[in-house]
PDB file of C-alpha atoms in Angstrom:
ATOM      1  CA  MET Z   1     -17.281  52.661   4.078  1.00  0.00           C
ATOM      2  CA  GLY Z   2     -18.291  50.393   1.526  1.00  0.00           C
ATOM      3  CA  THR Z   3     -17.349  46.757   0.963  1.00  0.00           C
ATOM      4  CA  THR Z   4     -17.712  43.882  -1.503  1.00  0.00           C
ATOM      5  CA  HIS Z   5     -16.728  40.000  -1.094  1.00  0.00           C
ATOM      6  CA  GLN Z   6     -14.458  39.413  -3.496  1.00  0.00           C
ATOM      7  CA  TYR Z   7     -12.320  36.018  -4.858  1.00  0.00           C
ATOM      8  CA  ALA Z   8      -8.621  34.829  -5.060  1.00  0.00           C
ATOM      9  CA  PHE Z   9      -8.037  36.584  -8.644  1.00  0.00           C
ATOM     10  CA  GLY Z  10      -8.614  40.062  -7.088  1.00  0.00           C
ATOM     11  CA  ALA Z  11      -6.993  39.101  -4.046  1.00  0.00           C
ATOM     12  CA  GLN Z  12      -3.599  38.782  -5.639  1.00  0.00           C
ATOM     13  CA  GLN Z  13      -3.238  42.199  -6.284  1.00  0.00           C
ATOM     14  CA  ASN Z  14      -1.885  42.005  -2.853  1.00  0.00           C
ATOM     15  CA  GLN Z  15       1.370  40.115  -3.429  1.00  0.00           C
ATOM     16  CA  LEU Z  16       1.476  38.699   0.045  1.00  0.00           C
ATOM     17  CA  LEU Z  17      -2.440  36.753  -0.360  1.00  0.00           C
ATOM     18  CA  ALA Z  18      -0.829  36.108  -3.560  1.00  0.00           C
ATOM     19  CA  ALA Z  19       1.857  34.171  -2.351  1.00  0.00           C
ATOM     20  CA  LEU Z  20      -0.354  31.695  -0.174  1.00  0.00           C
ATOM     21  CA  PRO Z  21      -0.645  28.101  -1.366  1.00  0.00           C
ATOM     22  CA  PRO Z  22      -3.961  27.892  -3.320  1.00  0.00           C
ATOM     23  CA  GLU Z  23      -6.088  26.187  -0.858  1.00  0.00           C
ATOM     24  CA  ASP Z  24      -5.451  28.190   1.717  1.00  0.00           C
ATOM     25  CA  LEU Z  25      -6.171  31.370  -0.095  1.00  0.00           C
ATOM     26  CA  SER Z  26      -9.486  29.289  -1.182  1.00  0.00           C
ATOM     27  CA  ARG Z  27     -10.517  29.108   2.139  1.00  0.00           C
ATOM     28  CA  TRP Z  28     -10.416  32.908   2.868  1.00  0.00           C
ATOM     29  CA  GLN Z  29     -12.357  33.938  -0.503  1.00  0.00           C
ATOM     30  CA  SER Z  30     -15.170  34.217   1.509  1.00  0.00           C
ATOM     31  CA  ARG Z  31     -14.148  36.151   4.175  1.00  0.00           C
ATOM     32  CA  LEU Z  32     -11.591  38.827   2.522  1.00  0.00           C
ATOM     33  CA  GLU Z  33     -13.607  42.108   2.139  1.00  0.00           C
ATOM     34  CA  LEU Z  34     -11.969  44.679  -0.081  1.00  0.00           C
ATOM     35  CA  VAL Z  35     -12.649  48.486   1.583  1.00  0.00           C
ATOM     36  CA  GLU Z  36     -11.877  52.203   0.900  1.00  0.00           C
ATOM     37  CA  LEU Z  37      -9.106  53.573   3.410  1.00  0.00           C
ATOM     38  CA  SER Z  38      -8.501  57.322   3.348  1.00  0.00           C
ATOM     39  CA  ARG Z  39      -5.857  59.155   3.716  1.00  0.00           C
ATOM     40  CA  SER Z  40      -4.915  59.857   7.779  1.00  0.00           C
ATOM     41  CA  GLN Z  41      -7.145  57.079   9.165  1.00  0.00           C
ATOM     42  CA  VAL Z  42      -6.067  55.023  11.534  1.00  0.00           C
ATOM     43  CA  LEU Z  43      -6.324  51.380  11.722  1.00  0.00           C
ATOM     44  CA  TYR Z  44      -5.267  50.798  15.067  1.00  0.00           C
ATOM     45  CA  ASP Z  45      -3.428  52.287  17.857  1.00  0.00           C
ATOM     46  CA  THR Z  46      -0.261  51.075  19.804  1.00  0.00           C
ATOM     47  CA  GLY Z  47      -1.601  49.032  23.017  1.00  0.00           C
ATOM     48  CA  ARG Z  48      -4.965  47.606  21.225  1.00  0.00           C
ATOM     49  CA  SER Z  49      -5.666  44.577  19.842  1.00  0.00           C
ATOM     50  CA  PRO Z  50      -7.295  44.807  16.195  1.00  0.00           C
ATOM     51  CA  GLU Z  51     -10.252  43.221  15.022  1.00  0.00           C
ATOM     52  CA  TYR Z  52      -9.015  42.682  11.232  1.00  0.00           C
ATOM     53  CA  VAL Z  53      -5.569  42.783   9.797  1.00  0.00           C
ATOM     54  CA  TYR Z  54      -5.474  44.252   6.539  1.00  0.00           C
ATOM     55  CA  PHE Z  55      -3.836  43.385   3.127  1.00  0.00           C
ATOM     56  CA  PRO Z  56      -3.381  46.572   1.096  1.00  0.00           C
ATOM     57  CA  THR Z  57      -3.652  46.525  -2.718  1.00  0.00           C
ATOM     58  CA  THR Z  58      -3.616  50.385  -3.715  1.00  0.00           C
ATOM     59  CA  ALA Z  59      -2.933  51.991  -0.363  1.00  0.00           C
ATOM     60  CA  ILE Z  60       0.025  52.691   1.754  1.00  0.00           C
ATOM     61  CA  VAL Z  61       0.078  52.331   5.164  1.00  0.00           C
ATOM     62  CA  SER Z  62       2.485  53.750   7.723  1.00  0.00           C
ATOM     63  CA  LEU Z  63       3.647  52.062  11.233  1.00  0.00           C
ATOM     64  CA  MET Z  64       4.458  54.927  13.165  1.00  0.00           C
ATOM     65  CA  THR Z  65       5.822  55.417  16.770  1.00  0.00           C
ATOM     66  CA  MET Z  66       5.042  58.271  19.102  1.00  0.00           C
ATOM     67  CA  THR Z  67       7.193  59.866  21.954  1.00  0.00           C
ATOM     68  CA  SER Z  68       5.080  61.198  25.264  1.00  0.00           C
ATOM     69  CA  ASP Z  69       4.864  64.692  23.748  1.00  0.00           C
ATOM     70  CA  GLY Z  70       3.311  63.904  20.399  1.00  0.00           C
ATOM     71  CA  ALA Z  71       6.384  63.516  18.388  1.00  0.00           C
ATOM     72  CA  SER Z  72       6.096  60.834  15.205  1.00  0.00           C
ATOM     73  CA  ALA Z  73       8.057  58.680  12.818  1.00  0.00           C
ATOM     74  CA  GLU Z  74       7.908  55.946  10.728  1.00  0.00           C
ATOM     75  CA  VAL Z  75       9.429  52.418  11.508  1.00  0.00           C
ATOM     76  CA  ALA Z  76       7.977  50.504   8.356  1.00  0.00           C
ATOM     77  CA  VAL Z  77       5.743  50.970   5.742  1.00  0.00           C
ATOM     78  CA  VAL Z  78       3.518  48.581   4.359  1.00  0.00           C
ATOM     79  CA  GLY Z  79       1.428  48.286   0.592  1.00  0.00           C
ATOM     80  CA  ASN Z  80       0.591  45.838  -1.802  1.00  0.00           C
ATOM     81  CA  ASP Z  81       3.363  43.913  -0.410  1.00  0.00           C
ATOM     82  CA  GLY Z  82       2.339  43.019   3.003  1.00  0.00           C
ATOM     83  CA  VAL Z  83      -0.275  42.753   5.558  1.00  0.00           C
ATOM     84  CA  VAL Z  84      -1.142  45.423   8.548  1.00  0.00           C
ATOM     85  CA  GLY Z  85      -1.069  43.555  11.797  1.00  0.00           C
ATOM     86  CA  VAL Z  86       1.654  40.754  11.297  1.00  0.00           C
ATOM     87  CA  SER Z  87       2.944  41.401  15.175  1.00  0.00           C
ATOM     88  CA  PHE Z  88      -0.907  40.624  16.226  1.00  0.00           C
ATOM     89  CA  LEU Z  89      -0.962  37.256  13.879  1.00  0.00           C
ATOM     90  CA  LEU Z  90       2.407  36.276  15.099  1.00  0.00           C
ATOM     91  CA  GLY Z  91       0.814  36.127  18.882  1.00  0.00           C
ATOM     92  CA  ALA Z  92       1.507  39.672  20.361  1.00  0.00           C
ATOM     93  CA  ASP Z  93      -1.572  40.502  22.389  1.00  0.00           C
ATOM     94  CA  CYS Z  94      -1.668  44.320  21.028  1.00  0.00           C
ATOM     95  CA  ALA Z  95      -0.194  46.675  18.684  1.00  0.00           C
ATOM     96  CA  ALA Z  96       3.473  47.878  19.348  1.00  0.00           C
ATOM     97  CA  THR Z  97       2.823  50.562  16.693  1.00  0.00           C
ATOM     98  CA  ASP Z  98       0.332  53.084  15.747  1.00  0.00           C
ATOM     99  CA  ALA Z  99      -1.105  52.382  11.762  1.00  0.00           C
ATOM    100  CA  MET Z 100      -2.129  55.045   9.860  1.00  0.00           C
ATOM    101  CA  VAL Z 101      -3.104  55.562   6.198  1.00  0.00           C
ATOM    102  CA  GLN Z 102      -0.332  57.424   4.794  1.00  0.00           C
ATOM    103  CA  SER Z 103      -1.786  57.122   1.068  1.00  0.00           C
ATOM    104  CA  ALA Z 104      -5.168  56.558   0.474  1.00  0.00           C
ATOM    105  CA  GLY Z 105      -6.567  53.680  -1.587  1.00  0.00           C
ATOM    106  CA  ARG Z 106      -7.996  49.959  -1.288  1.00  0.00           C
ATOM    107  CA  ALA Z 107      -7.372  46.667   0.584  1.00  0.00           C
ATOM    108  CA  PHE Z 108      -8.786  43.681   1.839  1.00  0.00           C
ATOM    109  CA  ARG Z 109      -9.537  43.397   5.265  1.00  0.00           C
ATOM    110  CA  ILE Z 110     -10.009  39.847   7.009  1.00  0.00           C
ATOM    111  CA  SER Z 111     -11.117  39.103  10.659  1.00  0.00           C
ATOM    112  CA  ALA Z 112      -7.687  38.880  12.928  1.00  0.00           C
ATOM    113  CA  ARG Z 113      -8.691  35.789  15.010  1.00  0.00           C
ATOM    114  CA  PHE Z 114      -9.230  33.635  11.530  1.00  0.00           C
ATOM    115  CA  VAL Z 115      -6.135  34.551  10.092  1.00  0.00           C
ATOM    116  CA  LYS Z 116      -4.345  33.565  13.744  1.00  0.00           C
ATOM    117  CA  ALA Z 117      -6.441  30.181  13.441  1.00  0.00           C
ATOM    118  CA  GLU Z 118      -4.909  29.732   9.848  1.00  0.00           C
ATOM    119  CA  ILE Z 119      -1.380  30.531  10.888  1.00  0.00           C
ATOM    120  CA  GLU Z 120      -1.976  27.340  13.818  1.00  0.00           C
ATOM    121  CA  GLN Z 121      -3.675  24.904  11.238  1.00  0.00           C
ATOM    122  CA  SER Z 122      -1.728  25.496   7.820  1.00  0.00           C
ATOM    123  CA  CYS Z 123       2.212  25.487   7.586  1.00  0.00           C
ATOM    124  CA  GLY Z 124       1.989  27.176   4.298  1.00  0.00           C
ATOM    125  CA  VAL Z 125       0.139  30.468   5.860  1.00  0.00           C
ATOM    126  CA  MET Z 126       3.078  30.098   8.990  1.00  0.00           C
ATOM    127  CA  LYS Z 127       5.811  30.277   6.639  1.00  0.00           C
ATOM    128  CA  VAL Z 128       4.517  33.016   4.224  1.00  0.00           C
ATOM    129  CA  VAL Z 129       3.566  35.384   7.489  1.00  0.00           C
ATOM    130  CA  MET Z 130       7.090  34.521   8.951  1.00  0.00           C
ATOM    131  CA  ARG Z 131       8.973  35.426   6.299  1.00  0.00           C
ATOM    132  CA  TYR Z 132       6.927  38.586   6.094  1.00  0.00           C
ATOM    133  CA  ALA Z 133       7.882  39.337   9.455  1.00  0.00           C
ATOM    134  CA  GLN Z 134      11.219  38.860   9.218  1.00  0.00           C
ATOM    135  CA  ALA Z 135      11.333  41.218   6.401  1.00  0.00           C
ATOM    136  CA  VAL Z 136       9.770  43.934   8.004  1.00  0.00           C
ATOM    137  CA  LEU Z 137      11.873  42.922  11.289  1.00  0.00           C
ATOM    138  CA  GLY Z 138      14.843  44.147   8.811  1.00  0.00           C
ATOM    139  CA  GLN Z 139      12.963  47.159   7.154  1.00  0.00           C
ATOM    140  CA  MET Z 140      12.556  48.520  11.101  1.00  0.00           C
ATOM    141  CA  ALA Z 141      16.100  47.887  11.287  1.00  0.00           C
ATOM    142  CA  GLN Z 142      17.423  49.521   8.491  1.00  0.00           C
ATOM    143  CA  THR Z 143      15.105  52.597   9.081  1.00  0.00           C
ATOM    144  CA  ALA Z 144      16.761  52.877  12.656  1.00  0.00           C
ATOM    145  CA  ILE Z 145      20.342  53.357  11.151  1.00  0.00           C
ATOM    146  CA  CYS Z 146      19.108  55.153   8.128  1.00  0.00           C
ATOM    147  CA  ASN Z 147      17.650  57.902  10.477  1.00  0.00           C
ATOM    148  CA  ARG Z 148      20.743  57.993  12.726  1.00  0.00           C
ATOM    149  CA  TYR Z 149      23.519  58.144  10.176  1.00  0.00           C
ATOM    150  CA  HIS Z 150      22.139  59.703   7.183  1.00  0.00           C
ATOM    151  CA  SER Z 151      21.228  62.563   5.428  1.00  0.00           C
ATOM    152  CA  ILE Z 152      17.813  64.298   5.150  1.00  0.00           C
ATOM    153  CA  ASP Z 153      18.427  63.968   1.527  1.00  0.00           C
ATOM    154  CA  GLN Z 154      19.134  60.318   1.398  1.00  0.00           C
ATOM    155  CA  GLN Z 155      16.236  59.059   3.574  1.00  0.00           C
ATOM    156  CA  LEU Z 156      13.464  61.586   1.387  1.00  0.00           C
ATOM    157  CA  CYS Z 157      15.074  59.572  -1.670  1.00  0.00           C
ATOM    158  CA  ARG Z 158      14.805  56.067   0.462  1.00  0.00           C
ATOM    159  CA  ARG Z 159      11.099  56.781   1.382  1.00  0.00           C
ATOM    160  CA  LEU Z 160      10.259  58.124  -2.234  1.00  0.00           C
ATOM    161  CA  LEU Z 161      11.465  54.701  -3.536  1.00  0.00           C
ATOM    162  CA  LEU Z 162       9.675  52.618  -0.765  1.00  0.00           C
ATOM    163  CA  GLY Z 163       6.596  54.115  -1.802  1.00  0.00           C
ATOM    164  CA  LEU Z 164       7.501  53.475  -5.387  1.00  0.00           C
ATOM    165  CA  ASP Z 165       7.552  49.998  -4.834  1.00  0.00           C
ATOM    166  CA  ARG Z 166       4.470  49.827  -3.274  1.00  0.00           C
ATOM    167  CA  LEU Z 167       2.350  51.867  -6.004  1.00  0.00           C
ATOM    168  CA  PRO Z 168       1.284  51.383  -9.551  1.00  0.00           C
ATOM    169  CA  SER Z 169       1.938  54.715 -10.691  1.00  0.00           C
ATOM    170  CA  ASP Z 170       5.256  57.022 -10.239  1.00  0.00           C
ATOM    171  CA  GLU Z 171       3.077  59.836  -8.231  1.00  0.00           C
ATOM    172  CA  LEU Z 172       2.732  59.487  -4.382  1.00  0.00           C
ATOM    173  CA  ASP Z 173       0.557  61.682  -2.438  1.00  0.00           C
ATOM    174  CA  MET Z 174       2.510  63.195   0.098  1.00  0.00           C
ATOM    175  CA  THR Z 175       3.354  66.676   1.720  1.00  0.00           C
ATOM    176  CA  HIS Z 176       6.648  68.072   2.912  1.00  0.00           C
ATOM    177  CA  GLU Z 177       4.540  67.890   6.247  1.00  0.00           C
ATOM    178  CA  LEU Z 178       3.679  64.352   6.068  1.00  0.00           C
ATOM    179  CA  ALA Z 179       7.261  63.563   4.952  1.00  0.00           C
ATOM    180  CA  ALA Z 180       8.492  65.050   7.510  1.00  0.00           C
ATOM    181  CA  ASN Z 181       6.464  63.435  10.227  1.00  0.00           C
ATOM    182  CA  LEU Z 182       7.361  60.318   8.865  1.00  0.00           C
ATOM    183  CA  LEU Z 183      11.009  61.109   8.948  1.00  0.00           C
ATOM    184  CA  GLY Z 184      11.034  62.530  12.268  1.00  0.00           C
ATOM    185  CA  VAL Z 185      12.568  65.308  10.892  1.00  0.00           C
ATOM    186  CA  ARG Z 186      12.048  69.370  10.781  1.00  0.00           C
ATOM    187  CA  ARG Z 187       9.519  70.414   7.811  1.00  0.00           C
ATOM    188  CA  GLU Z 188      11.979  73.264   6.666  1.00  0.00           C
ATOM    189  CA  GLY Z 189      14.559  70.111   6.243  1.00  0.00           C
ATOM    190  CA  ILE Z 190      12.140  68.346   3.451  1.00  0.00           C
ATOM    191  CA  THR Z 191      11.557  71.385   1.868  1.00  0.00           C
ATOM    192  CA  VAL Z 192      15.322  71.923   1.346  1.00  0.00           C
ATOM    193  CA  ALA Z 193      15.939  68.522   0.115  1.00  0.00           C
ATOM    194  CA  ALA Z 194      12.608  68.119  -2.161  1.00  0.00           C
ATOM    195  CA  HIS Z 195      13.986  71.621  -3.474  1.00  0.00           C
ATOM    196  CA  LYS Z 196      17.119  70.167  -4.347  1.00  0.00           C
ATOM    197  CA  LEU Z 197      15.732  67.171  -5.925  1.00  0.00           C
ATOM    198  CA  GLN Z 198      13.438  69.176  -7.916  1.00  0.00           C
ATOM    199  CA  GLU Z 199      16.283  71.274  -8.999  1.00  0.00           C
ATOM    200  CA  ALA Z 200      17.961  68.363 -10.382  1.00  0.00           C
ATOM    201  CA  GLY Z 201      15.098  67.166 -11.922  1.00  0.00           C
ATOM    202  CA  LEU Z 202      14.317  63.743 -10.092  1.00  0.00           C
ATOM    203  CA  ILE Z 203      10.892  64.854  -9.345  1.00  0.00           C
ATOM    204  CA  ARG Z 204       8.379  67.406  -9.310  1.00  0.00           C
ATOM    205  CA  TYR Z 205       6.501  68.622  -7.044  1.00  0.00           C
ATOM    206  CA  ARG Z 206       3.062  70.299  -6.709  1.00  0.00           C
ATOM    207  CA  ARG Z 207       0.110  70.446  -4.106  1.00  0.00           C
ATOM    208  CA  GLY Z 208       1.108  67.554  -2.131  1.00  0.00           C
ATOM    209  CA  HIS Z 209       1.914  65.406  -5.069  1.00  0.00           C
ATOM    210  CA  ILE Z 210       5.404  64.105  -5.660  1.00  0.00           C
ATOM    211  CA  VAL Z 211       6.115  62.783  -9.501  1.00  0.00           C
ATOM    212  CA  VAL Z 212       8.994  61.046  -9.688  1.00  0.00           C
ATOM    213  CA  LEU Z 213      10.831  61.968 -13.318  1.00  0.00           C
ATOM    214  CA  ASP Z 214      14.082  59.760 -12.758  1.00  0.00           C
ATOM    215  CA  ARG Z 215      14.198  56.552 -10.846  1.00  0.00           C
ATOM    216  CA  GLU Z 216      17.501  55.614 -11.594  1.00  0.00           C
ATOM    217  CA  ARG Z 217      19.114  58.625 -10.238  1.00  0.00           C
ATOM    218  CA  LEU Z 218      16.882  58.770  -7.101  1.00  0.00           C
ATOM    219  CA  GLU Z 219      18.372  54.913  -6.526  1.00  0.00           C
ATOM    220  CA  GLN Z 220      21.765  56.596  -7.012  1.00  0.00           C
ATOM    221  CA  LYS Z 221      21.204  59.509  -4.548  1.00  0.00           C
ATOM    222  CA  THR Z 222      19.776  57.296  -1.708  1.00  0.00           C
ATOM    223  CA  CYS Z 223      21.810  55.413   0.697  1.00  0.00           C
ATOM    224  CA  GLU Z 224      22.618  51.899   0.933  1.00  0.00           C
ATOM    225  CA  CYS Z 225      19.783  51.219   3.382  1.00  0.00           C
ATOM    226  CA  TYR Z 226      17.708  51.079   0.386  1.00  0.00           C
ATOM    227  CA  ALA Z 227      19.262  48.677  -1.676  1.00  0.00           C
ATOM    228  CA  VAL Z 228      19.901  46.506   1.335  1.00  0.00           C
ATOM    229  CA  SER Z 229      16.300  46.579   2.610  1.00  0.00           C
ATOM    230  CA  LYS Z 230      15.206  45.281  -1.056  1.00  0.00           C
ATOM    231  CA  LYS Z 231      17.864  42.471  -0.874  1.00  0.00           C
ATOM    232  CA  GLU Z 232      16.176  41.286   2.314  1.00  0.00           C
ATOM    233  CA  TYR Z 233      13.021  41.251   0.943  1.00  0.00           C
ATOM    234  CA  ARG Z 234      14.205  39.400  -2.275  1.00  0.00           C
ATOM    235  CA  ARG Z 235      15.391  36.684  -0.040  1.00  0.00           C
ATOM    236  CA  LEU Z 236      12.541  36.171   1.943  1.00  0.00           C
ATOM    237  CA  LEU Z 237       9.912  36.871  -0.248  1.00  0.00           C
ATOM    238  CA  PRO Z 238      10.489  35.791  -4.001  1.00  0.00           C
ATOM    239  CA  LEU Z 239       7.284  38.009  -5.206  1.00  0.00           C
ATOM    240  CA  ALA Z 240       6.536  40.975  -7.828  1.00  0.00           C
ATOM    241  CA  LEU Z 241       7.892  43.729  -5.439  1.00  0.00           C
ATOM    242  CA  ALA Z 242      11.685  41.766  -5.277  1.00  0.00           C
ATOM    243  CA  ALA Z 243      11.303  41.452  -8.873  1.00  0.00           C
TER     244      ALA Z 243
END
């Protein structure tokens, strides 16, 4: 895996890094490494202490939980809006979820211990990380209620929108099987839901790629969970994602 040192300009591709006070970000410059993340790559497992935390720029990472028999579901999604490993930064000894790359791309990585020390020393860094952590908790809570009470059609629309918010294009790298694993539902249910969206002209699906053709109508099709989660991000983190 190739890496290159990057400076503040490149780091601003991640909205959380861009929100850091300039004097704090300047101390990180020589430590930030740009890495290529491949699809299905596991950044860390539940119960392990991560060596690095990751600030995605073009990659999307799913925070997953699993049952004892191997079933899984996504509890939160991290893209260019945030950081993978926030619980460890806030004092946890180990990760509470698995972190798996859902969409290949780039991310900045940096020593988790270094960032923890920065949080202890800088009120500015602490404020940004704490507010982001609260936004992620809100996303997790909304995901839980959505998975319990809303239809597969609505859940799929919400998940597609979450991905779009964290990508520079209208195309998502997502198979029906992956979508089913993320939502914790049967693949057949995703196939039916995706077919409905395609027949309605909202998406175009081909060979594991989903292109969103009509975002406005997709937002109308989803449940209120998407808007609630985005409103919380807007309140806590007035960054480009919440614009």
